Amino acid sequence: MENQKKQILKEIIKSLHNGANFEQAKARFQKEFANVSSSEIAQIEQELISEGLPIEEVQRLCDVHSSLFKDSIQNDIEKPNIFIEQSIFNFNQENKEIENLIKEVEGGQKDAVKKLLDAVDKHYQKKEIVLFPYLEKHGVTSPPKVMWGVDDEIRDALKDVLAKTENNADSNVVKDLLNDCIARIKDMIFKERNILLPMLMDALDKNEWQEILPQLINFNKPDDQKTDYNDTQRAQATGYSLDMSDYINLPSGKFKLNELIACLNTLPFDITFVDREDKVAYFTEGKERIFARERAVIGRSVYNCHPPKSQHIVREIMESFKQGKKDFEDFWLKLGDKYVLIRYFAVRDQDGTYLGTLEITQDIAPIQKITGEKRLLSQN
């Protein structure tokens, strides 16, 4: 699209931001444009944010301008290869399941709302943890932040509906809130199919889709439930080809590579290491992670691993470590029956030079139940 057309499109979005009448904005859009591609929408959003419009404002407008553009979006996509087809099928199949759950939930029953929340949450996590990192590698950073913000709004709204159904709130209030949630979920399905996926297909190469497919299929599954791939596929998907019999020599001893991997993954807590450039460099892959991780995260900015509303907190922690003001920071929260302790540690060399940050996450609920003593020779 020529610069003049881009400017007009930005003016329409800004006018909505400034309170313009929706129908007037829609009329101008229909007059000026015959069609617009999803990549152009993403580019305009990114330009607006770069020019100083807060992400929260673009996020607030997201539903409005997606409705404005819905009838005019055109995506010219060439026939994909098998990895792209299967990745898109996996992603779209979840949206079809969500659409089926929406039909069940329209009565407002608590169990149905809970099932919808769980399905939506897992689907959005998969998008945020597997797909967004690949867009970020290609410099597409603003649209994922905006979409993640809207994801969080939808999740929070569904949690509010669930809480009100559990507390026997007025049925008309619950119905109105639920209908609003359903409308926003359906709109997100449209955005994913017509904006996010074409954007990914435009930006990513075939090798990246080969990496994505196993991560989508195996998302957040324990090792014994993951779909197996042959050695070639596994190497393509992970970039991992070291000899497992190689020794890793350390000052206090040595491990074979497979021993080191097994030991780290056996620890009763999750470890993530963020290097001095604030990029995720490593995470353990134990059987039961508290927070989902996929290998797409390697090399990703740690800030983009968190929702937009909490990124400033992570940034403050990292800066305090780099400046030597703090050496650790702890947080704890309830997640269902888990009591999760999250600990951040500054990693420094012998000279005190900052090397990165170590995050350790553990469910301490079983530890809190410990009483008395159990010595080595005690009988069960």
Tab-separated table of N, CA, C and O in Angstrom, residues 262-346:
chain	number	residue	atom	x	y	z
A	262	ALA	N	19.522	-35.447	32.390
A	262	ALA	CA	18.610	-36.202	33.248
A	262	ALA	C	18.594	-35.637	34.665
A	262	ALA	O	17.530	-35.538	35.289
A	263	CYS	N	19.761	-35.242	35.189
A	263	CYS	CA	19.822	-34.687	36.543
A	263	CYS	C	19.045	-33.378	36.634
A	263	CYS	O	18.254	-33.164	37.561
A	264	LEU	N	19.267	-32.506	35.674
A	264	LEU	CA	18.576	-31.214	35.689
A	264	LEU	C	17.064	-31.396	35.571
A	264	LEU	O	16.286	-30.691	36.233
A	265	ASN	N	16.645	-32.350	34.738
A	265	ASN	CA	15.215	-32.569	34.551
A	265	ASN	C	14.578	-33.357	35.693
A	265	ASN	O	13.356	-33.465	35.766
A	266	THR	N	15.406	-33.916	36.592
A	266	THR	CA	14.902	-34.650	37.743
A	266	THR	C	14.682	-33.731	38.948
A	266	THR	O	13.972	-34.086	39.882
A	267	LEU	N	15.286	-32.557	38.935
A	267	LEU	CA	15.115	-31.622	40.047
A	267	LEU	C	13.630	-31.364	40.301
A	267	LEU	O	12.848	-31.253	39.354
A	268	PRO	N	13.228	-31.250	41.572
A	268	PRO	CA	11.804	-31.071	41.896
A	268	PRO	C	11.331	-29.635	41.759
A	268	PRO	O	10.444	-29.189	42.480
A	269	PHE	N	11.935	-28.909	40.859
A	269	PHE	CA	11.526	-27.533	40.560
A	269	PHE	C	11.974	-27.199	39.150
A	269	PHE	O	12.801	-27.892	38.562
A	270	ASP	N	11.392	-26.147	38.604
A	270	ASP	CA	11.707	-25.721	37.236
A	270	ASP	C	12.784	-24.644	37.268
A	270	ASP	O	12.750	-23.738	38.099
A	271	ILE	N	13.721	-24.737	36.331
A	271	ILE	CA	14.795	-23.752	36.216
A	271	ILE	C	14.733	-23.108	34.834
A	271	ILE	O	14.560	-23.803	33.822
A	272	THR	N	14.884	-21.813	34.797
A	272	THR	CA	15.046	-21.081	33.541
A	272	THR	C	16.213	-20.120	33.706
A	272	THR	O	16.289	-19.415	34.720
A	273	PHE	N	17.128	-20.108	32.742
A	273	PHE	CA	18.261	-19.185	32.798
A	273	PHE	C	18.127	-18.138	31.701
A	273	PHE	O	17.937	-18.469	30.528
A	274	VAL	N	18.210	-16.879	32.104
A	274	VAL	CA	18.156	-15.740	31.189
A	274	VAL	C	19.542	-15.111	31.147
A	274	VAL	O	20.097	-14.765	32.198
A	275	ASP	N	20.138	-14.977	29.956
A	275	ASP	CA	21.522	-14.496	29.872
A	275	ASP	C	21.620	-12.990	30.109
A	275	ASP	O	20.621	-12.314	30.339
A	276	ARG	N	22.825	-12.466	30.038
A	276	ARG	CA	23.061	-11.051	30.357
A	276	ARG	C	22.415	-10.104	29.346
A	276	ARG	O	22.251	-8.919	29.605
A	277	GLU	N	22.035	-10.637	28.177
A	277	GLU	CA	21.349	-9.829	27.166
A	277	GLU	C	19.828	-9.923	27.303
A	277	GLU	O	19.091	-9.494	26.418
A	278	ASP	N	19.367	-10.503	28.408
A	278	ASP	CA	17.932	-10.649	28.700
A	278	ASP	C	17.238	-11.593	27.731
A	278	ASP	O	16.036	-11.478	27.481
A	279	LYS	N	17.989	-12.568	27.202
A	279	LYS	CA	17.428	-13.583	26.320
A	279	LYS	C	17.341	-14.922	27.058
A	279	LYS	O	18.265	-15.279	27.811
A	280	VAL	N	16.253	-15.645	26.854
A	280	VAL	CA	16.125	-16.963	27.477
A	280	VAL	C	17.132	-17.906	26.833
A	280	VAL	O	17.132	-18.101	25.618
A	281	ALA	N	18.001	-18.494	27.674
A	281	ALA	CA	19.078	-19.339	27.157
A	281	ALA	C	18.852	-20.825	27.434
A	281	ALA	O	19.371	-21.676	26.710
A	282	TYR	N	18.085	-21.134	28.490
A	282	TYR	CA	17.933	-22.547	28.870
A	282	TYR	C	16.740	-22.694	29.807
A	282	TYR	O	16.413	-21.789	30.577
A	283	PHE	N	16.072	-23.865	29.731
A	283	PHE	CA	15.091	-24.225	30.751
A	283	PHE	C	15.077	-25.741	30.910
A	283	PHE	O	15.401	-26.487	29.975
A	284	THR	N	14.773	-26.196	32.114
A	284	THR	CA	14.665	-27.629	32.354
A	284	THR	C	13.360	-28.152	31.769
A	284	THR	O	12.393	-27.406	31.580
A	285	GLU	N	13.332	-29.453	31.507
A	285	GLU	CA	12.154	-30.079	30.893
A	285	GLU	C	11.700	-31.258	31.743
A	285	GLU	O	11.669	-32.397	31.300
A	286	GLY	N	11.345	-30.971	32.994
A	286	GLY	CA	10.839	-32.009	33.881
A	286	GLY	C	9.475	-32.507	33.463
A	286	GLY	O	8.836	-31.958	32.561
A	287	LYS	N	9.013	-33.548	34.141
A	287	LYS	CA	7.757	-34.186	33.743
A	287	LYS	C	6.551	-33.278	33.996
A	287	LYS	O	5.565	-33.329	33.262
A	288	GLU	N	6.591	-32.481	35.057
A	288	GLU	CA	5.452	-31.648	35.405
A	288	GLU	C	5.911	-30.213	35.630
A	288	GLU	O	6.322	-29.855	36.725
A	289	ARG	N	5.848	-29.395	34.585
A	289	ARG	CA	6.187	-27.982	34.722
A	289	ARG	C	5.004	-27.229	35.322
A	289	ARG	O	3.853	-27.570	35.078
A	290	ILE	N	5.324	-26.197	36.088
A	290	ILE	CA	4.265	-25.347	36.645
A	290	ILE	C	3.784	-24.365	35.587
A	290	ILE	O	2.585	-24.188	35.380
A	291	PHE	N	4.729	-23.729	34.893
A	291	PHE	CA	4.389	-22.823	33.801
A	291	PHE	C	4.899	-23.429	32.497
A	291	PHE	O	6.031	-23.928	32.433
A	292	ALA	N	4.073	-23.377	31.465
A	292	ALA	CA	4.420	-24.008	30.184
A	292	ALA	C	5.655	-23.358	29.564
A	292	ALA	O	5.840	-22.140	29.628
A	293	ARG	N	6.515	-24.186	28.980
A	293	ARG	CA	7.677	-23.722	28.212
A	293	ARG	C	7.780	-24.593	26.966
A	293	ARG	O	7.543	-25.796	27.025
A	294	GLU	N	8.146	-23.998	25.855
A	294	GLU	CA	8.472	-24.741	24.647
A	294	GLU	C	9.782	-24.192	24.101
A	294	GLU	O	10.185	-23.067	24.427
A	295	ARG	N	10.447	-24.954	23.239
A	295	ARG	CA	11.792	-24.566	22.807
A	295	ARG	C	11.820	-23.338	21.910
A	295	ARG	O	12.874	-22.769	21.666
A	296	ALA	N	10.646	-22.911	21.470
A	296	ALA	CA	10.573	-21.645	20.736
A	296	ALA	C	11.053	-20.482	21.590
A	296	ALA	O	11.429	-19.429	21.073
A	297	VAL	N	11.050	-20.661	22.924
A	297	VAL	CA	11.412	-19.574	23.832
A	297	VAL	C	12.911	-19.280	23.814
A	297	VAL	O	13.334	-18.180	24.194
A	298	ILE	N	13.727	-20.237	23.374
A	298	ILE	CA	15.173	-20.042	23.392
A	298	ILE	C	15.549	-18.871	22.483
A	298	ILE	O	15.201	-18.834	21.305
A	299	GLY	N	16.263	-17.898	23.063
A	299	GLY	CA	16.653	-16.704	22.327
A	299	GLY	C	15.618	-15.594	22.382
A	299	GLY	O	15.858	-14.495	21.877
A	300	ARG	N	14.479	-15.848	23.028
A	300	ARG	CA	13.414	-14.843	23.108
A	300	ARG	C	13.708	-13.848	24.234
A	300	ARG	O	14.237	-14.225	25.283
A	301	SER	N	13.374	-12.594	24.029
A	301	SER	CA	13.494	-11.606	25.091
A	301	SER	C	12.636	-12.031	26.271
A	301	SER	O	11.471	-12.388	26.109
A	302	VAL	N	13.211	-12.013	27.468
A	302	VAL	CA	12.458	-12.437	28.657
A	302	VAL	C	11.239	-11.561	28.875
A	302	VAL	O	10.229	-12.003	29.411
A	303	TYR	N	11.304	-10.307	28.433
A	303	TYR	CA	10.170	-9.405	28.624
A	303	TYR	C	8.973	-9.851	27.791
A	303	TYR	O	7.826	-9.761	28.233
A	304	ASN	N	9.233	-10.365	26.585
A	304	ASN	CA	8.147	-10.821	25.725
A	304	ASN	C	7.558	-12.151	26.177
A	304	ASN	O	6.561	-12.605	25.618
A	305	CYS	N	8.174	-12.779	27.189
A	305	CYS	CA	7.642	-14.020	27.751
A	305	CYS	C	6.549	-13.747	28.778
A	305	CYS	O	5.972	-14.684	29.332
A	306	HIS	N	6.309	-12.471	29.062
A	306	HIS	CA	5.317	-12.090	30.063
A	306	HIS	C	4.240	-11.216	29.430
A	306	HIS	O	4.494	-10.529	28.441
A	307	PRO	N	3.043	-11.221	30.008
A	307	PRO	CA	1.981	-10.347	29.488
A	307	PRO	C	2.412	-8.889	29.526
A	307	PRO	O	3.204	-8.491	30.404
A	308	PRO	N	1.929	-8.071	28.594
A	308	PRO	CA	2.330	-6.657	28.556
A	308	PRO	C	2.146	-5.940	29.887
A	308	PRO	O	2.967	-5.098	30.262
A	309	LYS	N	1.099	-6.281	30.642
A	309	LYS	CA	0.812	-5.563	31.885
A	309	LYS	C	1.830	-5.838	32.985
A	309	LYS	O	1.876	-5.084	33.963
A	310	SER	N	2.645	-6.891	32.854
A	310	SER	CA	3.623	-7.201	33.899
A	310	SER	C	5.070	-7.072	33.432
A	310	SER	O	5.994	-7.329	34.211
A	311	GLN	N	5.281	-6.669	32.175
A	311	GLN	CA	6.652	-6.591	31.663
A	311	GLN	C	7.497	-5.574	32.423
A	311	GLN	O	8.695	-5.774	32.604
A	312	HIS	N	6.894	-4.479	32.881
A	312	HIS	CA	7.665	-3.453	33.589
A	312	HIS	C	8.225	-3.987	34.901
A	312	HIS	O	9.302	-3.564	35.337
A	313	ILE	N	7.524	-4.931	35.530
A	313	ILE	CA	8.015	-5.514	36.785
A	313	ILE	C	9.256	-6.357	36.522
A	313	ILE	O	10.252	-6.277	37.254
A	314	VAL	N	9.209	-7.169	35.456
A	314	VAL	CA	10.363	-7.993	35.091
A	314	VAL	C	11.561	-7.103	34.759
A	314	VAL	O	12.702	-7.371	35.167
A	315	ARG	N	11.303	-6.028	34.047
A	315	ARG	CA	12.378	-5.096	33.671
A	315	ARG	C	13.028	-4.476	34.921
A	315	ARG	O	14.259	-4.349	35.001
A	316	GLU	N	12.211	-4.118	35.894
A	316	GLU	CA	12.743	-3.538	37.128
A	316	GLU	C	13.629	-4.532	37.872
A	316	GLU	O	14.678	-4.160	38.420
A	317	ILE	N	13.209	-5.807	37.895
A	317	ILE	CA	14.008	-6.834	38.565
A	317	ILE	C	15.361	-6.988	37.882
A	317	ILE	O	16.417	-7.009	38.535
A	318	MET	N	15.341	-7.111	36.555
A	318	MET	CA	16.595	-7.286	35.809
A	318	MET	C	17.532	-6.095	36.009
A	318	MET	O	18.741	-6.266	36.195
A	319	GLU	N	16.991	-4.902	35.982
A	319	GLU	CA	17.822	-3.710	36.155
A	319	GLU	C	18.435	-3.668	37.553
A	319	GLU	O	19.587	-3.271	37.724
A	320	SER	N	17.666	-4.072	38.567
A	320	SER	CA	18.196	-4.083	39.930
A	320	SER	C	19.336	-5.087	40.076
A	320	SER	O	20.300	-4.850	40.816
A	321	PHE	N	19.251	-6.214	39.353
A	321	PHE	CA	20.330	-7.205	39.369
A	321	PHE	C	21.576	-6.666	38.669
A	321	PHE	O	22.702	-6.787	39.167
A	322	LYS	N	21.367	-6.066	37.505
A	322	LYS	CA	22.505	-5.563	36.725
A	322	LYS	C	23.239	-4.449	37.457
A	322	LYS	O	24.473	-4.338	37.373
A	323	GLN	N	22.491	-3.623	38.166
A	323	GLN	CA	23.103	-2.508	38.890
A	323	GLN	C	23.655	-2.912	40.250
A	323	GLN	O	24.252	-2.087	40.952
A	324	GLY	N	23.478	-4.177	40.627
A	324	GLY	CA	23.994	-4.662	41.899
A	324	GLY	C	23.170	-4.248	43.098
A	324	GLY	O	23.599	-4.402	44.245
A	325	LYS	N	21.956	-3.727	42.874
A	325	LYS	CA	21.111	-3.287	43.985
A	325	LYS	C	20.471	-4.469	44.707
A	325	LYS	O	20.175	-4.400	45.901
A	326	LYS	N	20.209	-5.561	43.964
A	326	LYS	CA	19.611	-6.749	44.554
A	326	LYS	C	20.305	-7.991	44.025
A	326	LYS	O	20.900	-7.977	42.941
A	327	ASP	N	20.186	-9.076	44.798
A	327	ASP	CA	20.718	-10.367	44.366
A	327	ASP	C	19.617	-11.401	44.164
A	327	ASP	O	19.848	-12.446	43.561
A	328	PHE	N	18.433	-11.110	44.693
A	328	PHE	CA	17.317	-12.041	44.486
A	328	PHE	C	15.994	-11.308	44.683
A	328	PHE	O	15.946	-10.220	45.266
A	329	GLU	N	14.940	-11.943	44.192
A	329	GLU	CA	13.579	-11.430	44.370
A	329	GLU	C	12.645	-12.625	44.398
A	329	GLU	O	12.764	-13.538	43.574
A	330	ASP	N	11.716	-12.654	45.373
A	330	ASP	CA	10.799	-13.783	45.525
A	330	ASP	C	9.348	-13.341	45.344
A	330	ASP	O	8.971	-12.224	45.717
A	331	PHE	N	8.547	-14.270	44.775
A	331	PHE	CA	7.104	-14.074	44.665
A	331	PHE	C	6.438	-15.398	45.006
A	331	PHE	O	7.042	-16.466	44.832
A	332	TRP	N	5.193	-15.371	45.472
A	332	TRP	CA	4.469	-16.608	45.719
A	332	TRP	C	2.994	-16.383	45.467
A	332	TRP	O	2.456	-15.301	45.689
A	333	LEU	N	2.328	-17.416	44.952
A	333	LEU	CA	0.922	-17.299	44.593
A	333	LEU	C	0.259	-18.655	44.595
A	333	LEU	O	0.928	-19.699	44.514
A	334	LYS	N	-1.082	-18.634	44.705
A	334	LYS	CA	-1.877	-19.867	44.670
A	334	LYS	C	-2.309	-20.137	43.229
A	334	LYS	O	-2.818	-19.254	42.547
A	335	LEU	N	-2.100	-21.373	42.788
A	335	LEU	CA	-2.573	-21.833	41.484
A	335	LEU	C	-3.313	-23.150	41.696
A	335	LEU	O	-2.696	-24.219	41.737
A	336	GLY	N	-4.632	-23.064	41.879
A	336	GLY	CA	-5.396	-24.275	42.181
A	336	GLY	C	-4.948	-24.845	43.512
A	336	GLY	O	-4.924	-24.145	44.522
A	337	ASP	N	-4.540	-26.132	43.514
A	337	ASP	CA	-4.074	-26.741	44.755
A	337	ASP	C	-2.570	-26.565	44.948
A	337	ASP	O	-2.000	-27.086	45.899
A	338	LYS	N	-1.923	-25.826	44.057
A	338	LYS	CA	-0.489	-25.569	44.179
A	338	LYS	C	-0.235	-24.236	44.886
A	338	LYS	O	-1.001	-23.283	44.731
A	339	TYR	N	0.831	-24.194	45.662
A	339	TYR	CA	1.303	-22.945	46.265
A	339	TYR	C	2.686	-22.703	45.671
A	339	TYR	O	3.652	-23.366	46.026
A	340	VAL	N	2.758	-21.792	44.708
A	340	VAL	CA	3.931	-21.667	43.854
A	340	VAL	C	4.870	-20.576	44.373
A	340	VAL	O	4.462	-19.427	44.563
A	341	LEU	N	6.114	-20.963	44.596
A	341	LEU	CA	7.165	-20.023	44.966
A	341	LEU	C	8.027	-19.763	43.740
A	341	LEU	O	8.562	-20.697	43.132
A	342	ILE	N	8.131	-18.496	43.346
A	342	ILE	CA	8.930	-18.106	42.187
A	342	ILE	C	10.101	-17.267	42.687
A	342	ILE	O	9.906	-16.237	43.332
A	343	ARG	N	11.318	-17.707	42.392
A	343	ARG	CA	12.510	-17.030	42.899
A	343	ARG	C	13.419	-16.628	41.739
A	343	ARG	O	13.698	-17.439	40.845
A	344	TYR	N	13.856	-15.382	41.750
A	344	TYR	CA	14.801	-14.874	40.761
A	344	TYR	C	16.133	-14.606	41.464
A	344	TYR	O	16.165	-13.946	42.509
A	345	PHE	N	17.224	-15.122	40.887
A	345	PHE	CA	18.555	-14.917	41.450
A	345	PHE	C	19.476	-14.291	40.407
A	345	PHE	O	19.513	-14.747	39.258
A	346	ALA	N	20.210	-13.273	40.818
A	346	ALA	CA	21.259	-12.732	39.949
A	346	ALA	C	22.409	-13.723	39.906
A	346	ALA	O	22.874	-14.191	40.949
